[in-house]
Every structure is written in structure tokens, then in C-alpha cells.
Coordinates of C-alpha atoms in Angstrom, one line a residue:
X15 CA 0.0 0.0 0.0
X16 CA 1.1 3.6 -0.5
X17 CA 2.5 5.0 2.6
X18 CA 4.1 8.6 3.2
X19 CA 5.9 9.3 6.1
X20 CA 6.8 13.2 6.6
X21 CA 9.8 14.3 8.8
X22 CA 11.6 17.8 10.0
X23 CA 8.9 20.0 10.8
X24 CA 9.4 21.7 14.5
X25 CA 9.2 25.5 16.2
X26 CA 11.3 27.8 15.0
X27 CA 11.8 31.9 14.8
X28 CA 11.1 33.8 12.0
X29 CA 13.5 34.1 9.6
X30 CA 15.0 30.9 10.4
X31 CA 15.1 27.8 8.2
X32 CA 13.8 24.0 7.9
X33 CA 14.1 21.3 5.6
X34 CA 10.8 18.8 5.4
X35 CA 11.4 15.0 4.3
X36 CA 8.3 13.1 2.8
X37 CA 9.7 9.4 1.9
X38 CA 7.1 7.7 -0.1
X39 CA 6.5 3.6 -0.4
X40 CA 4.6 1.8 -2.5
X41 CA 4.6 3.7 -5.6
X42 CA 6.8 3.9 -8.9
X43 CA 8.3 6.8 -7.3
X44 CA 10.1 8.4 -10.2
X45 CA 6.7 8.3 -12.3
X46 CA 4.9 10.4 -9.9
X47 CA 4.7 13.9 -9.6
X48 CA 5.0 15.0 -5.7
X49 CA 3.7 18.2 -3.7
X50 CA 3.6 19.6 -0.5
X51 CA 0.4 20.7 1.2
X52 CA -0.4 22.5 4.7
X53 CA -3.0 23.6 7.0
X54 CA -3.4 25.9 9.3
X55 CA -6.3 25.7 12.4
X56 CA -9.8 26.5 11.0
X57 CA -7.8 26.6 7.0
X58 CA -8.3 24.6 4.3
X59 CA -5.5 22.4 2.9
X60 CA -3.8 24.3 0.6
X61 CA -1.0 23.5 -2.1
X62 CA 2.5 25.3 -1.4
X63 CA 4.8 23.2 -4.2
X64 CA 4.7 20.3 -7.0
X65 CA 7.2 18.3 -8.4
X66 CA 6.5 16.6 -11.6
X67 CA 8.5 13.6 -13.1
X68 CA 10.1 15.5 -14.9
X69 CA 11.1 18.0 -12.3
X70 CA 8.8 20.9 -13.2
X71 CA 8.3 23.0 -10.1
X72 CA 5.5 25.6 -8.7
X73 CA 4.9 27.0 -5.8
X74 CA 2.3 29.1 -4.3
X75 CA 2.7 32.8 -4.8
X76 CA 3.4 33.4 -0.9
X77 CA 6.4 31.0 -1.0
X78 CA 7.8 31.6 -3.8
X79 CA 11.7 33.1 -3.6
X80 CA 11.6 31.6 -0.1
X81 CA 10.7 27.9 -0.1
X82 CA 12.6 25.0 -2.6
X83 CA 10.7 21.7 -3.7
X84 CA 13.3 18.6 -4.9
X85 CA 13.2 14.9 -5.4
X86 CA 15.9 12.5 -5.0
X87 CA 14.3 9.7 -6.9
X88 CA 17.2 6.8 -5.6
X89 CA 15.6 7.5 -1.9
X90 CA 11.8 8.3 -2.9
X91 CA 12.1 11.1 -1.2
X92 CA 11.0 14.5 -1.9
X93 CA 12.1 17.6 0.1
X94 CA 10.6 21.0 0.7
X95 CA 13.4 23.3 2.0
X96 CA 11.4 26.5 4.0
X97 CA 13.8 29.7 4.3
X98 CA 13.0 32.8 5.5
X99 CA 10.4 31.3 7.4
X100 CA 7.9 33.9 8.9
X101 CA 4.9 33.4 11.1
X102 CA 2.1 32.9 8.6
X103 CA 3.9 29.7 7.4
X104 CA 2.7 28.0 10.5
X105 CA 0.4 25.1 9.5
X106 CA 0.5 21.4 9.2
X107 CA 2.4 20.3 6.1
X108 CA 1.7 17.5 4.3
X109 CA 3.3 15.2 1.5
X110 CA 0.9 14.0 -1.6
X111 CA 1.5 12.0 -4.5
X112 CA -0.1 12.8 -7.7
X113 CA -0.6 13.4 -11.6
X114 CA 0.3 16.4 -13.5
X115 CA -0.8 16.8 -16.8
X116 CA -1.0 21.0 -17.1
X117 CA -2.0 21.1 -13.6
X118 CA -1.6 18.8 -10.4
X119 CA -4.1 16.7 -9.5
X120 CA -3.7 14.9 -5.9
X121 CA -4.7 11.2 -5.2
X122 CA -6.3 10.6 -2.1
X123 CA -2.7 9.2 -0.6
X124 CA -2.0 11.7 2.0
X125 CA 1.3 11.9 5.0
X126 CA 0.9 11.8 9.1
X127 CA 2.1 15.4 8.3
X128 CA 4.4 17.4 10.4
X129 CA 3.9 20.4 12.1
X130 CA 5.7 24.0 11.8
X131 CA 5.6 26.6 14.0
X132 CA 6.8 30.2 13.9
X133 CA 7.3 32.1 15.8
X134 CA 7.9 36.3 15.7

């Protein structure tokens, strides 16, 4: 079964860094595109950053210049490294696999998630 197991979330200050660590199981890694969600209390889940196959990238417009998505398809693991971090970032994040043909489109194969916190 498909199984995604996020890491490296914790409380930091703003303007500090983390790096988050989804390792994925059960799928032909390398075929799949990848993305990062989070949620903040009383939020919806929203989409920060995909990784396609082919190692097209997008990010949300309030990350972007600030947080980095990569794959490293020999440990089916995909990254999200979080710099500048500021306050707002706080939320939930979690690891998806899914398609991308244009857009991403999640499949219903969702992380434990890890939790960020920042704080001013």
C-alpha cells in the first residue's frame, strides 16, 4: 500500500530555516509527480509546491523566492526546504502523490504530516 511518512517539521523563529522530508513507499516513485500541502487551524488544505517527473516546479505565490521543492528519486524522497520562514507559514504540512498533466491533481494518498511553527 502507499505510505508517506513526513519528517523535519518543528518550532522555530522567523527568519530561520527547515528542511521537510516526505519518503514515499509503494509507488513507482520516479513516475509520480510530488507536492507539499499545509494547514493551518480552521484553513483549508492548501498547495505550497509540486514536483512533476520531470522536475517541473511551482509554488504558491506566498512562498515563492523563499521555499525550494526537490526529489531525490534513488531514496523516494521528496524535500521541501522552507527559508525565510515567517509566522504565517505556520500550519500542518503534508506530503501527496499525484498526476500532472497541465495542472496537479492529488490522489487521495495523504502523509501523518508534520507540524511547523513560527514564531515572531
Amino acid at each position: 500500500q502507499v505510505q508517506l511518512v513526513e519528517s523535519g517539521g518543528g518550532l522555530v523563529q522567523a527568519g530561520e530555516s527547515l528542511r521537510l522530508s516526505c519518503k514515499a513507499s509503494g509507488i513507482i516513485f520516479s513516475a509520480k509527480a510530488m507536492a507539499w500541502y499545509r494547514q493551518a487551524p480552521r484553513n483549508q488544505r492548501d498547495l505550497v509546491a509540486f514536483i512533476t517527473s520531470g522536475r517541473i516546479t511551482k509554488y504558491t505565490d506566498s512562498v515563492k523566492g523563499r521555499f525550494t521543492i526537490s526529489r531525490d528519486n534513488a531514496k523516494n524522497t521528496v524535500y521541501l526546504q522552507m527559508d525565510n520562514l515567517q509566522p504565517e507559514d505556520t500550519a500542518v504540512y503534508y506530503c501527496n502523490v499525484g498526476s500532472y498533466s497541465g495542472t496537479y491533481y492529488p490522489l487521495a494518498y495523504w502523509g501523518q504530516g508534520t507540524q511547523v511553527t513560527v514564531s515572531s
